[in-house]
Coordinates of N, CA and C in Angstrom, one line a residue:
X1 N -0.2 -19.2 23.9 CA -0.4 -18.0 23.2 C 0.4 -16.8 23.9
X2 N 1.0 -16.0 23.0 CA 1.8 -14.9 23.6 C 0.9 -13.8 24.2
X3 N 1.5 -12.9 25.0 CA 0.8 -11.8 25.5 C 0.2 -10.9 24.4
X4 N 1.0 -10.7 23.4 CA 0.6 -9.9 22.3 C -0.6 -10.5 21.6
X5 N -0.5 -11.8 21.3 CA -1.7 -12.4 20.6 C -2.9 -12.4 21.5
X6 N -2.8 -12.5 22.8 CA -3.9 -12.5 23.7 C -4.5 -11.1 23.7
X7 N -3.7 -10.1 23.6 CA -4.2 -8.7 23.6 C -4.9 -8.4 22.3
X8 N -4.4 -8.9 21.1 CA -5.0 -8.8 19.8 C -6.4 -9.4 19.9
X9 N -6.5 -10.6 20.5 CA -7.8 -11.3 20.6 C -8.8 -10.5 21.4
X10 N -8.4 -9.9 22.5 CA -9.3 -9.0 23.3 C -9.8 -7.8 22.5
X11 N -8.9 -7.2 21.8 CA -9.3 -6.0 21.0 C -10.2 -6.4 19.9
X12 N -10.0 -7.5 19.2 CA -10.8 -7.9 18.1 C -12.2 -8.2 18.5
X13 N -12.4 -8.7 19.7 CA -13.7 -9.2 20.2 C -14.5 -8.1 20.8
X14 N -13.9 -6.9 21.0 CA -14.6 -5.7 21.6 C -14.7 -4.6 20.5
X15 N -15.9 -4.4 19.9 CA -16.0 -3.4 18.8 C -15.5 -2.0 19.3
X16 N -15.9 -1.6 20.5 CA -15.5 -0.3 20.9 C -14.1 -0.1 21.1
X17 N -13.5 -1.1 21.7 CA -12.0 -1.1 22.0 C -11.3 -1.2 20.6
X18 N -11.8 -2.0 19.7 CA -11.2 -2.1 18.4 C -11.2 -0.8 17.7
X19 N -12.3 0.0 17.7 CA -12.3 1.3 17.1 C -11.4 2.3 17.7
X20 N -11.3 2.3 19.0 CA -10.4 3.1 19.8 C -8.9 2.8 19.4
X21 N -8.6 1.5 19.4 CA -7.2 1.1 19.0 C -6.8 1.5 17.6
X22 N -7.8 1.4 16.7 CA -7.5 1.8 15.3 C -7.2 3.3 15.2
X23 N -7.9 4.1 16.0 CA -7.6 5.5 16.0 C -6.2 5.8 16.6
X24 N -5.8 5.0 17.6 CA -4.5 5.2 18.1 C -3.4 4.9 17.1
X25 N -3.7 3.8 16.3 CA -2.7 3.3 15.4 C -2.6 4.1 14.1
X26 N -3.7 4.6 13.6 CA -3.7 5.4 12.3 C -4.8 6.5 12.3
X27 N -4.4 7.6 11.7 CA -5.4 8.7 11.6 C -6.6 8.3 10.8
X28 N -7.8 8.9 11.2 CA -9.0 8.6 10.5 C -8.9 8.9 9.0
X29 N -9.4 7.9 8.2 CA -9.4 8.1 6.7 C -8.0 7.9 6.1
X30 N -7.0 7.5 6.8 CA -5.7 7.2 6.2 C -5.3 5.8 6.3
X31 N -4.5 5.3 5.4 CA -4.1 3.9 5.3 C -2.6 3.8 5.7
X32 N -2.1 4.6 6.6 CA -0.8 4.5 7.0 C -0.7 4.7 8.5
X33 N 0.2 4.0 9.2 CA 0.3 4.1 10.7 C 0.9 5.4 11.1
X34 N 0.5 5.7 12.4 CA 1.1 6.9 13.0 C 2.6 6.7 13.2
X35 N 3.3 7.9 13.4 CA 4.7 7.8 13.5 C 5.2 7.0 14.6
X36 N 4.5 7.0 15.8 CA 5.0 6.2 16.9 C 4.9 4.7 16.7
X37 N 3.9 4.3 15.9 CA 3.8 2.9 15.5 C 5.0 2.5 14.6
X38 N 5.3 3.4 13.6 CA 6.4 3.0 12.7 C 7.7 3.0 13.4
X39 N 8.0 3.9 14.3 CA 9.3 4.0 14.9 C 9.5 3.1 16.1
X40 N 8.4 2.8 16.8 CA 8.6 2.1 18.1 C 8.0 0.7 18.1
X41 N 6.7 0.6 17.8 CA 5.9 -0.6 17.9 C 6.4 -1.7 16.9
X42 N 6.4 -1.3 15.6 CA 6.7 -2.3 14.6 C 8.0 -3.0 14.7
X43 N 9.0 -2.4 15.2 CA 10.3 -3.1 15.3 C 10.2 -4.2 16.3
X44 N 9.3 -4.2 17.2 CA 9.1 -5.3 18.1 C 8.1 -6.4 17.7
X45 N 7.3 -6.1 16.6 CA 6.3 -7.0 16.2 C 6.7 -7.7 14.9
X46 N 7.3 -7.0 14.0 CA 7.5 -7.6 12.7 C 9.0 -8.2 12.6
X47 N 9.1 -9.2 11.8 CA 10.4 -9.9 11.7 C 11.2 -9.6 10.4
X48 N 12.5 -9.3 10.6 CA 13.3 -9.1 9.4 C 14.5 -10.1 9.6
X49 N 14.8 -10.8 8.5 CA 16.0 -11.7 8.5 C 17.3 -11.0 8.4
X50 N 18.3 -11.8 8.7 CA 19.7 -11.3 8.7 C 20.0 -10.7 7.3
X51 N 20.6 -9.5 7.3 CA 21.0 -8.8 6.1 C 19.9 -8.2 5.3
X52 N 18.6 -8.2 5.8 CA 17.5 -7.6 5.0 C 17.6 -6.1 5.0
X53 N 17.3 -5.5 3.9 CA 17.5 -4.0 3.8 C 16.1 -3.4 3.3
X54 N 15.8 -2.3 4.0 CA 14.6 -1.5 3.5 C 15.3 -0.1 3.3
X55 N 15.2 0.3 2.0 CA 15.9 1.6 1.7 C 15.2 2.8 2.4
X56 N 15.9 3.9 2.4 CA 15.5 5.0 3.2 C 14.1 5.6 2.7
X57 N 13.9 5.6 1.4 CA 12.7 6.2 0.8 C 11.6 5.2 0.5
X58 N 11.7 4.1 1.1 CA 10.6 3.1 1.0 C 9.4 3.6 1.9
X59 N 8.2 3.5 1.5 CA 7.0 3.8 2.3 C 6.5 2.5 2.9
X60 N 6.9 2.2 4.1 CA 6.6 1.0 4.8 C 5.4 1.2 5.7
X61 N 4.2 1.1 5.1 CA 2.9 1.3 5.8 C 2.4 0.0 6.4
X62 N 3.1 -0.5 7.4 CA 2.8 -1.8 8.0 C 2.3 -1.5 9.4
X63 N 1.2 -2.3 9.8 CA 0.6 -2.2 11.0 C 0.8 -3.4 11.9
X64 N 0.7 -3.2 13.2 CA 1.1 -4.3 14.1 C 0.0 -5.4 14.2
X65 N -1.2 -5.1 13.7 CA -2.3 -6.1 13.8 C -2.3 -7.1 12.7
X66 N -1.5 -7.0 11.7 CA -1.3 -8.0 10.6 C 0.2 -8.3 10.4
X67 N 0.6 -9.5 10.1 CA 2.0 -9.8 9.9 C 2.7 -9.1 8.8
X68 N 4.0 -8.8 9.0 CA 4.9 -8.4 7.9 C 6.2 -9.0 8.2
X69 N 6.7 -9.8 7.2 CA 8.0 -10.5 7.4 C 8.9 -10.2 6.2
X70 N 10.1 -10.0 6.4 CA 11.1 -9.7 5.3 C 12.3 -10.7 5.5
X71 N 12.5 -11.6 4.6 CA 13.5 -12.7 4.8 C 14.9 -12.2 4.7
X72 N 15.8 -13.1 5.0 CA 17.2 -12.9 5.0 C 17.7 -12.5 3.7
X73 N 18.6 -11.4 3.6 CA 19.2 -11.0 2.3 C 18.2 -10.4 1.3
X74 N 17.0 -10.1 1.7 CA 16.1 -9.5 0.8 C 16.2 -7.9 0.9
X75 N 15.8 -7.3 -0.2 CA 15.9 -5.8 -0.2 C 14.6 -5.2 -0.8
X76 N 14.2 -4.1 -0.2 CA 13.1 -3.3 -0.7 C 13.7 -2.0 -1.1
X77 N 13.6 -1.7 -2.4 CA 14.3 -0.5 -2.9 C 13.5 0.8 -2.7
X78 N 14.1 1.9 -2.9 CA 13.5 3.2 -2.7 C 12.2 3.4 -3.5
X79 N 11.3 4.2 -2.9 CA 10.0 4.6 -3.5 C 9.0 3.4 -3.6
X80 N 9.3 2.3 -3.1 CA 8.3 1.2 -3.0 C 7.4 1.5 -1.9
X81 N 6.2 0.9 -1.9 CA 5.2 1.0 -0.9 C 4.7 -0.4 -0.5
X82 N 4.7 -0.7 0.8 CA 4.3 -2.0 1.3 C 3.2 -1.7 2.4
X83 N 2.0 -2.3 2.2 CA 0.9 -2.1 3.1 C 0.3 -3.4 3.5
X84 N 0.2 -3.7 4.8 CA -0.4 -4.9 5.3 C -1.7 -4.6 6.0
X85 N -2.3 -3.5 5.8 CA -3.5 -3.1 6.5 C -4.7 -4.1 6.3
X86 N -4.8 -4.7 5.1 CA -5.9 -5.6 4.8 C -5.5 -7.0 4.8
X87 N -4.2 -7.3 5.0 CA -3.7 -8.7 4.9 C -2.2 -8.8 5.1
X88 N -1.8 -9.9 5.5 CA -0.3 -10.1 5.8 C 0.5 -9.9 4.5
X89 N 1.7 -9.5 4.7 CA 2.7 -9.4 3.6 C 3.9 -10.2 4.1
X90 N 4.2 -11.3 3.4 CA 5.4 -12.1 3.7 C 6.3 -12.1 2.5
X91 N 7.5 -11.7 2.7 CA 8.6 -11.7 1.7 C 9.7 -12.6 2.1
X92 N 10.0 -13.6 1.2 CA 10.9 -14.6 1.5 C 12.4 -14.2 1.5
X93 N 13.3 -15.1 1.5 CA 14.7 -14.8 1.5 C 15.2 -14.5 0.1
X94 N 16.2 -13.5 0.1 CA 16.9 -13.1 -1.2 C 15.9 -12.6 -2.2
X95 N 14.9 -11.9 -1.8 CA 13.9 -11.3 -2.7 C 14.3 -9.9 -3.1
X96 N 14.2 -9.5 -4.3 CA 14.5 -8.1 -4.7 C 13.2 -7.4 -5.1
X97 N 12.8 -6.5 -4.3 CA 11.6 -5.7 -4.5 C 12.1 -4.4 -5.1
X98 N 11.8 -4.1 -6.4 CA 12.3 -3.0 -7.2 C 11.8 -1.7 -6.8
X99 N 12.4 -0.6 -7.4 CA 12.0 0.7 -7.1 C 10.6 1.0 -7.6
X100 N 9.8 1.7 -6.8 CA 8.4 2.0 -7.2 C 7.4 0.9 -7.1
X101 N 7.8 -0.2 -6.5 CA 6.8 -1.3 -6.4 C 5.7 -0.9 -5.4
X102 N 4.5 -1.5 -5.6 CA 3.4 -1.4 -4.6 C 3.0 -2.8 -4.2
X103 N 3.1 -3.1 -3.0 CA 2.6 -4.4 -2.5 C 1.6 -4.2 -1.4
X104 N 0.4 -4.6 -1.7 CA -0.8 -4.5 -0.8 C -1.3 -5.8 -0.4
X105 N -1.2 -6.2 0.9 CA -1.5 -7.5 1.3 C -3.0 -7.8 1.2
X106 N -3.3 -9.1 1.2 CA -2.4 -10.2 1.5 C -1.6 -10.7 0.3
X107 N -0.3 -10.7 0.5 CA 0.7 -11.1 -0.5 C 1.8 -11.9 0.2
X108 N 2.1 -13.1 -0.5 CA 3.2 -13.9 -0.1 C 4.1 -14.1 -1.2
X109 N 5.4 -13.8 -1.0 CA 6.4 -13.9 -2.1 C 7.5 -14.9 -1.6
X110 N 7.7 -16.0 -2.3 CA 8.6 -17.0 -1.9 C 10.1 -16.6 -2.1
X111 N 11.0 -17.5 -1.9 CA 12.4 -17.1 -2.0 C 12.9 -16.9 -3.4
X112 N 14.0 -16.0 -3.5 CA 14.7 -15.8 -4.7 C 13.9 -15.2 -5.9
X113 N 12.9 -14.4 -5.5 CA 12.1 -13.8 -6.5 C 12.6 -12.4 -6.9
X114 N 12.6 -12.1 -8.2 CA 13.1 -10.8 -8.7 C 11.8 -10.0 -9.1
X115 N 11.6 -8.8 -8.6 CA 10.5 -8.0 -9.0 C 11.1 -6.7 -9.5
X116 N 10.9 -6.4 -10.7 CA 11.5 -5.2 -11.4 C 10.8 -4.0 -10.9
X117 N 10.9 -2.9 -11.7 CA 10.4 -1.6 -11.2 C 8.9 -1.4 -11.5
X118 N 8.3 -0.6 -10.6 CA 6.9 -0.1 -10.8 C 5.9 -1.3 -11.0
X119 N 6.1 -2.4 -10.3 CA 5.2 -3.5 -10.3 C 4.1 -3.2 -9.2
X120 N 2.9 -3.6 -9.5 CA 1.8 -3.4 -8.6 C 1.2 -4.8 -8.3
X121 N 1.2 -5.2 -7.0 CA 0.6 -6.4 -6.5 C -0.4 -6.0 -5.5
X122 N -1.7 -6.2 -5.7 CA -2.7 -5.8 -4.8 C -3.7 -6.9 -4.5
X123 N -3.6 -7.4 -3.2 CA -4.5 -8.4 -2.8 C -5.9 -7.9 -2.4
X124 N -6.1 -6.6 -2.6 CA -7.3 -5.8 -2.2 C -8.1 -5.4 -3.4
X125 N -9.4 -5.5 -3.3 CA -10.4 -5.0 -4.3 C -11.4 -4.2 -3.6
X126 N -11.7 -3.0 -4.1 CA -12.8 -2.2 -3.6 C -14.2 -2.6 -4.2
X127 N -15.2 -2.6 -3.3 CA -16.5 -2.9 -3.8 C -17.0 -1.8 -4.6
X128 N -17.9 -2.1 -5.6 CA -18.4 -1.1 -6.5 C -19.9 -1.4 -6.9
X129 N -20.5 -2.5 -6.4 CA -21.7 -2.9 -6.9 C -22.9 -2.0 -6.6
X130 N -22.9 -1.3 -5.4 CA -24.0 -0.4 -5.0 C -23.7 0.9 -5.6
X131 N -24.5 1.3 -6.6 CA -24.3 2.6 -7.3 C -24.7 3.8 -6.4
X132 N -25.4 3.5 -5.3 CA -25.9 4.6 -4.4 C -24.9 5.0 -3.4
X133 N -23.8 4.2 -3.3 CA -22.7 4.4 -2.3 C -21.4 4.6 -3.0
X134 N -20.7 5.7 -2.6 CA -19.3 5.9 -3.2 C -18.4 4.7 -3.1
X135 N -17.7 4.4 -4.1 CA -16.8 3.2 -4.1 C -15.9 3.2 -2.9
X136 N -15.4 4.3 -2.5 CA -14.5 4.3 -1.4 C -15.1 4.0 0.0
X137 N -16.4 4.0 0.0 CA -17.1 3.6 1.3 C -17.7 2.2 1.3
X138 N -17.5 1.5 0.2 CA -18.1 0.2 0.1 C -17.1 -0.9 0.7
X139 N -17.6 -2.0 1.0 CA -16.8 -3.1 1.6 C -15.7 -3.6 0.7
X140 N -14.5 -3.7 1.2 CA -13.4 -4.2 0.4 C -13.4 -5.8 0.6
X141 N -12.9 -6.4 -0.5 CA -12.6 -7.8 -0.4 C -11.1 -8.1 -0.7
X142 N -10.7 -9.3 -0.2 CA -9.2 -9.6 -0.4 C -9.1 -11.0 -1.0
X143 N -8.0 -11.2 -1.7 CA -7.6 -12.5 -2.2 C -6.1 -12.6 -2.2
X144 N -5.5 -13.5 -1.5 CA -4.1 -13.6 -1.4 C -3.4 -13.8 -2.7
X145 N -2.3 -13.0 -3.0 CA -1.4 -13.2 -4.1 C -0.3 -14.0 -3.6
X146 N 0.1 -15.0 -4.5 CA 1.2 -15.9 -4.1 C 2.2 -15.9 -5.3
X147 N 3.5 -15.5 -5.0 CA 4.5 -15.6 -6.1 C 5.5 -16.7 -5.7
X148 N 5.6 -17.7 -6.6 CA 6.4 -18.8 -6.4 C 7.9 -18.5 -6.4
X149 N 8.7 -19.4 -5.8 CA 10.1 -19.2 -5.7 C 10.8 -19.1 -7.1
X150 N 11.8 -18.3 -7.2 CA 12.7 -18.2 -8.4 C 12.0 -17.5 -9.5
X151 N 10.9 -16.9 -9.3 CA 10.1 -16.2 -10.4 C 10.7 -14.8 -10.6
X152 N 10.3 -14.3 -11.8 CA 10.8 -12.9 -12.2 C 9.5 -12.2 -12.7
X153 N 9.3 -11.1 -12.1 CA 8.2 -10.2 -12.5 C 8.7 -9.0 -13.1
X154 N 8.4 -8.8 -14.4 CA 8.9 -7.7 -15.2 C 8.3 -6.3 -14.8
X155 N 9.0 -5.3 -15.3 CA 8.7 -3.9 -14.9 C 7.2 -3.6 -15.4
X156 N 6.6 -2.8 -14.6 CA 5.2 -2.2 -14.9 C 4.1 -3.3 -15.0
X157 N 4.4 -4.5 -14.4 CA 3.4 -5.6 -14.4 C 2.4 -5.3 -13.3
X158 N 1.2 -5.8 -13.5 CA 0.1 -5.7 -12.5 C -0.4 -7.1 -12.2
X159 N -0.3 -7.5 -10.9 CA -0.8 -8.8 -10.4 C -2.1 -8.6 -9.6
X160 N -3.2 -9.1 -10.0 CA -4.5 -8.8 -9.4 C -4.7 -9.8 -8.2
X161 N -5.7 -9.4 -7.4 CA -6.0 -10.1 -6.2 C -6.3 -11.6 -6.5
X162 N -5.8 -12.5 -5.6 CA -6.1 -13.9 -5.7 C -5.3 -14.7 -6.6
X163 N -4.3 -14.1 -7.3 CA -3.5 -14.8 -8.3 C -2.4 -15.6 -7.7
X164 N -2.2 -16.8 -8.2 CA -1.0 -17.6 -7.8 C -0.1 -17.8 -9.0
X165 N 1.2 -17.4 -8.8 CA 2.2 -17.6 -9.9 C 3.1 -18.7 -9.4
X166 N 3.3 -19.7 -10.3 CA 4.1 -20.9 -9.9 C 5.6 -20.6 -9.9
X167 N 6.3 -21.5 -9.4 CA 7.8 -21.3 -9.3 C 8.5 -21.2 -10.7
X168 N 9.5 -20.5 -10.7 CA 10.4 -20.2 -11.9 C 9.5 -19.8 -13.1
X169 N 8.6 -18.9 -12.8 CA 7.7 -18.4 -13.9 C 8.3 -17.0 -14.2
X170 N 7.9 -16.5 -15.4 CA 8.3 -15.1 -15.8 C 7.1 -14.4 -16.2
X171 N 6.9 -13.2 -15.7 CA 5.8 -12.3 -16.1 C 6.4 -11.2 -16.9
X172 N 6.1 -11.1 -18.2 CA 6.8 -10.1 -19.0 C 6.4 -8.7 -18.6
X173 N 7.3 -7.7 -18.9 CA 7.0 -6.3 -18.6 C 5.7 -5.8 -19.1
X174 N 5.0 -5.1 -18.3 CA 3.7 -4.5 -18.8 C 2.5 -5.4 -18.8
X175 N 2.7 -6.6 -18.3 CA 1.6 -7.6 -18.3 C 0.6 -7.3 -17.2
X176 N -0.7 -7.6 -17.4 CA -1.7 -7.5 -16.4 C -2.2 -9.0 -16.2
X177 N -1.9 -9.5 -15.0 CA -2.1 -10.9 -14.7 C -3.5 -11.1 -14.0
X178 N -4.4 -11.7 -14.7 CA -5.8 -11.9 -14.1 C -6.1 -13.4 -13.9
X179 N -5.2 -14.3 -14.3 CA -5.3 -15.7 -14.2 C -4.1 -16.3 -13.6
X180 N -4.2 -17.5 -12.9 CA -3.0 -18.1 -12.3 C -2.0 -18.5 -13.4
X181 N -0.7 -18.4 -13.0 CA 0.4 -18.7 -13.9 C 1.0 -20.0 -13.5
X182 N 1.1 -21.0 -14.5 CA 1.7 -22.3 -14.1 C 3.2 -22.2 -13.8
X183 N 3.8 -23.1 -13.1 CA 5.2 -23.1 -12.9 C 5.9 -23.3 -14.2
X184 N 7.2 -22.8 -14.2 CA 8.0 -22.9 -15.4 C 7.3 -22.5 -16.7
X185 N 6.8 -21.3 -16.6 CA 6.1 -20.7 -17.8 C 6.3 -19.3 -17.9
X186 N 6.0 -18.7 -19.1 CA 6.2 -17.3 -19.4 C 4.8 -16.8 -19.8
X187 N 4.4 -15.7 -19.2 CA 3.1 -15.0 -19.7 C 3.4 -13.6 -20.1
X188 N 2.6 -13.0 -21.0 CA 2.8 -11.7 -21.4 C 1.4 -11.1 -21.9
X189 N 1.3 -9.8 -21.9 CA 0.1 -9.2 -22.5 C -0.9 -8.6 -21.5
X190 N -2.0 -8.0 -22.0 CA -3.1 -7.5 -21.2 C -4.4 -7.9 -21.8
X191 N -5.1 -8.9 -21.2 CA -4.7 -9.7 -20.1 C -3.5 -10.7 -20.4
X192 N -2.7 -11.0 -19.4 CA -1.6 -11.9 -19.7 C -2.0 -13.3 -20.2
X193 N -1.3 -13.8 -21.2 CA -1.6 -15.1 -21.7 C -0.3 -15.9 -21.7
X194 N -0.4 -17.2 -21.7 CA 0.7 -18.1 -21.7 C 1.4 -18.1 -23.1
X195 N 2.7 -17.8 -23.2 CA 3.4 -17.8 -24.5 C 4.5 -18.8 -24.6
X196 N 5.1 -19.2 -23.4 CA 6.1 -20.3 -23.4 C 6.0 -21.1 -22.2
X197 N 6.5 -22.4 -22.3 CA 6.6 -23.3 -21.1 C 7.9 -24.1 -21.3
X198 N 8.5 -24.4 -20.1 CA 9.7 -25.2 -20.2 C 9.3 -26.7 -20.3
X199 N 10.0 -27.3 -21.3 CA 9.8 -28.8 -21.5 C 11.0 -29.5 -20.9
X200 N 10.8 -30.3 -19.8 CA 11.9 -31.0 -19.2 C 12.5 -32.1 -20.1
X201 N 11.7 -32.6 -21.1 CA 12.2 -33.6 -22.0 C 13.2 -33.1 -22.9
X202 N 13.0 -31.9 -23.5 CA 13.9 -31.3 -24.4 C 14.8 -30.3 -23.8
X203 N 14.5 -29.9 -22.5 CA 15.2 -28.9 -21.8 C 15.2 -27.5 -22.5
X204 N 14.1 -27.2 -23.2 CA 13.9 -26.0 -23.9 C 12.7 -25.3 -23.4
X205 N 12.7 -23.9 -23.6 CA 11.5 -23.1 -23.4 C 10.8 -23.1 -24.7
X206 N 9.6 -23.7 -24.8 CA 8.9 -23.9 -26.1 C 7.7 -23.0 -26.1
X207 N 7.5 -22.4 -27.3 CA 6.3 -21.6 -27.6 C 5.0 -22.4 -27.4
X208 N 4.0 -21.7 -26.9 CA 2.7 -22.3 -26.7 C 1.8 -21.9 -27.9
X209 N 1.2 -22.9 -28.6 CA 0.4 -22.5 -29.8 C -0.8 -21.6 -29.4

Protein backbone atom coordinates (compact mmCIF):
# COMPACT_ATOMS: atom_id res chain seq x y z
CA UNK A 1 0.00 0.00 0.00
CA UNK A 2 1.34 3.46 -0.93
CA UNK A 3 1.91 6.18 1.63
CA UNK A 4 -0.95 8.18 0.09
CA UNK A 5 -3.38 5.25 0.33
CA UNK A 6 -2.33 4.63 3.93
CA UNK A 7 -3.00 8.28 4.77
CA UNK A 8 -6.42 8.12 3.10
CA UNK A 9 -7.28 5.09 5.22
CA UNK A 10 -6.32 6.89 8.45
CA UNK A 11 -8.40 9.93 7.53
CA UNK A 12 -11.48 7.88 6.59
CA UNK A 13 -11.37 5.92 9.84
CA UNK A 14 -11.26 9.06 12.02
CA UNK A 15 -14.48 11.18 11.78
CA UNK A 16 -12.91 14.27 13.33
CA UNK A 17 -9.84 14.10 11.12
CA UNK A 18 -12.05 13.43 8.09
CA UNK A 19 -14.14 16.55 8.74
CA UNK A 20 -11.04 18.67 9.30
CA UNK A 21 -9.45 17.37 6.07
CA UNK A 22 -12.61 18.10 4.08
CA UNK A 23 -12.53 21.71 5.27
CA UNK A 24 -8.92 21.99 4.13
CA UNK A 25 -9.79 20.57 0.71
CA UNK A 26 -13.02 22.44 -0.03
CA UNK A 27 -14.96 25.38 1.42
CA UNK A 28 -18.04 24.53 3.47
CA UNK A 29 -21.15 24.14 1.34
CA UNK A 30 -19.24 24.05 -1.95
CA UNK A 31 -18.59 21.16 -4.34
CA UNK A 32 -15.28 22.34 -5.73
CA UNK A 33 -11.74 22.07 -4.36
CA UNK A 34 -9.72 24.95 -3.01
CA UNK A 35 -7.22 26.59 -5.31
CA UNK A 36 -4.17 24.98 -3.69
CA UNK A 37 -5.70 21.52 -4.24
CA UNK A 38 -6.32 22.25 -7.93
CA UNK A 39 -2.91 23.77 -8.59
CA UNK A 40 -0.61 21.64 -6.43
CA UNK A 41 -2.07 18.42 -5.01
CA UNK A 42 -4.11 17.08 -7.93
CA UNK A 43 -1.22 17.02 -10.39
CA UNK A 44 0.52 14.46 -8.16
CA UNK A 45 -2.58 12.34 -7.48
CA UNK A 46 -4.51 12.09 -10.75
CA UNK A 47 -3.28 10.46 -13.94
CA UNK A 48 -3.33 11.87 -17.46
CA UNK A 49 -2.19 9.92 -20.50
CA UNK A 50 0.18 11.12 -23.18
CA UNK A 51 -1.32 13.88 -25.31
CA UNK A 52 -4.41 14.33 -23.10
CA UNK A 53 -5.80 17.87 -23.21
CA UNK A 54 -7.97 19.79 -20.74
CA UNK A 55 -9.00 23.11 -22.28
CA UNK A 56 -8.42 26.36 -20.41
CA UNK A 57 -12.07 27.03 -19.58
CA UNK A 58 -12.90 23.55 -18.33
CA UNK A 59 -14.13 23.43 -14.73
CA UNK A 60 -12.16 20.51 -13.35
CA UNK A 61 -13.65 20.05 -9.88
CA UNK A 62 -11.69 16.95 -8.95
CA UNK A 63 -10.62 16.02 -5.44
CA UNK A 64 -7.66 13.93 -4.28
CA UNK A 65 -9.80 11.51 -2.25
CA UNK A 66 -11.45 9.95 -5.35
CA UNK A 67 -9.79 8.85 -8.61
CA UNK A 68 -9.76 10.90 -11.79
CA UNK A 69 -8.03 9.55 -14.89
CA UNK A 70 -7.85 10.94 -18.41
CA UNK A 71 -6.54 8.60 -21.10
CA UNK A 72 -3.99 9.17 -23.83
CA UNK A 73 -5.13 11.42 -26.66
CA UNK A 74 -8.38 12.38 -24.92
CA UNK A 75 -9.70 15.92 -24.80
CA UNK A 76 -12.07 17.80 -22.50
CA UNK A 77 -13.37 20.89 -24.27
CA UNK A 78 -14.06 24.35 -22.86
CA UNK A 79 -16.96 24.97 -20.46
CA UNK A 80 -17.24 21.31 -19.48
CA UNK A 81 -17.47 20.40 -15.78
CA UNK A 82 -15.99 17.24 -14.27
CA UNK A 83 -16.64 16.41 -10.60
CA UNK A 84 -15.42 13.31 -8.75
CA UNK A 85 -16.57 14.37 -5.29
CA UNK A 86 -19.08 11.52 -4.95
CA UNK A 87 -17.34 8.92 -7.13
CA UNK A 88 -14.45 8.22 -9.45
CA UNK A 89 -14.34 9.59 -12.99
CA UNK A 90 -12.39 7.45 -15.46
CA UNK A 91 -12.08 8.62 -19.07
CA UNK A 92 -10.41 6.24 -21.51
CA UNK A 93 -8.10 6.81 -24.46
CA UNK A 94 -9.05 9.01 -27.45
CA UNK A 95 -12.29 10.21 -25.85
CA UNK A 96 -13.84 13.51 -26.96
CA UNK A 97 -15.71 15.31 -24.18
CA UNK A 98 -17.61 18.12 -25.90
CA UNK A 99 -18.19 21.74 -24.91
CA UNK A 100 -20.55 22.26 -21.99
CA UNK A 101 -20.58 18.64 -20.84
CA UNK A 102 -21.24 17.83 -17.18
CA UNK A 103 -19.69 14.61 -15.82
CA UNK A 104 -20.48 13.84 -12.17
CA UNK A 105 -18.98 10.62 -10.83
CA UNK A 106 -19.08 7.77 -10.51
CA UNK A 107 -18.62 7.68 -14.31
CA UNK A 108 -16.48 5.40 -16.46
CA UNK A 109 -16.05 6.13 -20.17
CA UNK A 110 -14.26 3.51 -22.28
CA UNK A 111 -11.96 4.20 -25.26
CA UNK A 112 -12.90 6.05 -28.47
CA UNK A 113 -16.14 7.55 -27.20
CA UNK A 114 -17.51 10.74 -28.76
CA UNK A 115 -19.60 12.96 -26.49
CA UNK A 116 -21.21 15.92 -28.24
CA UNK A 117 -22.13 19.28 -26.67
CA UNK A 118 -24.10 19.94 -23.46
CA UNK A 119 -24.40 16.30 -22.42
CA UNK A 120 -25.12 15.58 -18.74
CA UNK A 121 -23.94 12.35 -17.10
CA UNK A 122 -24.65 12.27 -13.38
CA UNK A 123 -23.93 9.23 -11.25
CA UNK A 124 -25.42 11.17 -8.32
CA UNK A 125 -29.01 11.40 -7.09
CA UNK A 126 -30.28 13.67 -4.31
CA UNK A 127 -32.59 12.17 -1.71
CA UNK A 128 -36.10 13.64 -1.62
CA UNK A 129 -38.22 11.16 0.35
CA UNK A 130 -38.39 13.08 3.67
CA UNK A 131 -40.66 16.06 3.04
CA UNK A 132 -39.63 17.64 6.36
CA UNK A 133 -35.99 17.99 5.27
CA UNK A 134 -34.79 20.21 2.39
CA UNK A 135 -33.69 18.08 -0.57
CA UNK A 136 -30.22 19.62 -0.49
CA UNK A 137 -29.72 18.31 3.07
CA UNK A 138 -30.84 14.74 2.43
CA UNK A 139 -28.51 11.81 1.84
CA UNK A 140 -27.27 11.40 -1.72
CA UNK A 141 -27.07 8.07 -3.51
CA UNK A 142 -24.79 7.05 -6.37
CA UNK A 143 -24.89 4.61 -9.26
CA UNK A 144 -21.99 4.24 -11.68
CA UNK A 145 -22.56 5.27 -15.28
CA UNK A 146 -20.63 3.20 -17.82
CA UNK A 147 -20.22 4.23 -21.46
CA UNK A 148 -18.94 1.43 -23.70
CA UNK A 149 -16.11 1.78 -26.21
CA UNK A 150 -16.73 3.40 -29.61
CA UNK A 151 -20.08 4.89 -28.56
CA UNK A 152 -21.49 8.25 -29.61
CA UNK A 153 -23.57 10.39 -27.26
CA UNK A 154 -25.52 13.11 -29.08
CA UNK A 155 -25.87 16.75 -28.05
CA UNK A 156 -28.08 17.64 -25.07
CA UNK A 157 -28.51 14.01 -24.00
CA UNK A 158 -28.96 13.12 -20.32
CA UNK A 159 -27.58 9.86 -18.90
CA UNK A 160 -28.99 9.07 -15.47
CA UNK A 161 -27.30 7.35 -12.54
CA UNK A 162 -26.56 3.63 -12.79
CA UNK A 163 -26.97 3.40 -16.58
CA UNK A 164 -24.76 1.14 -18.69
CA UNK A 165 -24.38 1.88 -22.41
CA UNK A 166 -22.94 -0.94 -24.50
CA UNK A 167 -20.13 -0.66 -27.00
CA UNK A 168 -20.67 1.03 -30.38
CA UNK A 169 -24.05 2.38 -29.28
CA UNK A 170 -25.57 5.69 -30.34
CA UNK A 171 -27.65 7.93 -28.10
CA UNK A 172 -29.56 10.42 -30.24
CA UNK A 173 -29.47 14.14 -29.48
CA UNK A 174 -31.83 15.26 -26.73
CA UNK A 175 -32.42 11.76 -25.37
CA UNK A 176 -32.96 11.07 -21.66
CA UNK A 177 -31.54 7.62 -20.93
CA UNK A 178 -33.17 5.88 -17.96
CA UNK A 179 -32.55 2.24 -18.98
CA UNK A 180 -29.45 0.33 -20.06
CA UNK A 181 -28.58 0.51 -23.74
CA UNK A 182 -27.52 -2.74 -25.51
CA UNK A 183 -24.31 -2.85 -27.58
CA UNK A 184 -24.60 -1.98 -31.29
CA UNK A 185 -27.91 -0.18 -30.90
CA UNK A 186 -29.44 3.27 -31.29
CA UNK A 187 -31.78 4.86 -28.75
CA UNK A 188 -33.74 8.11 -28.97
CA UNK A 189 -36.43 10.06 -27.13
CA UNK A 190 -37.53 10.96 -23.61
CA UNK A 191 -37.41 8.48 -22.08
CA UNK A 192 -35.01 6.95 -24.61
CA UNK A 193 -36.21 3.82 -26.39
CA UNK A 194 -34.54 1.40 -28.76
CA UNK A 195 -35.07 2.34 -32.41
CA UNK A 196 -32.34 0.44 -34.30
CA UNK A 197 -29.93 -2.46 -33.81
CA UNK A 198 -27.07 -3.75 -35.88
CA UNK A 199 -27.70 -7.15 -37.47
CA UNK A 200 -24.36 -8.96 -38.04
CA UNK A 201 -26.06 -11.40 -40.44
CA UNK A 202 -27.23 -8.67 -42.83
CA UNK A 203 -24.57 -6.12 -41.82
CA UNK A 204 -27.32 -3.51 -41.59
CA UNK A 205 -28.69 -1.25 -38.88
CA UNK A 206 -32.32 -2.41 -38.72
CA UNK A 207 -35.34 -0.69 -37.23
CA UNK A 208 -36.79 -2.20 -34.07
CA UNK A 209 -40.58 -2.72 -34.25
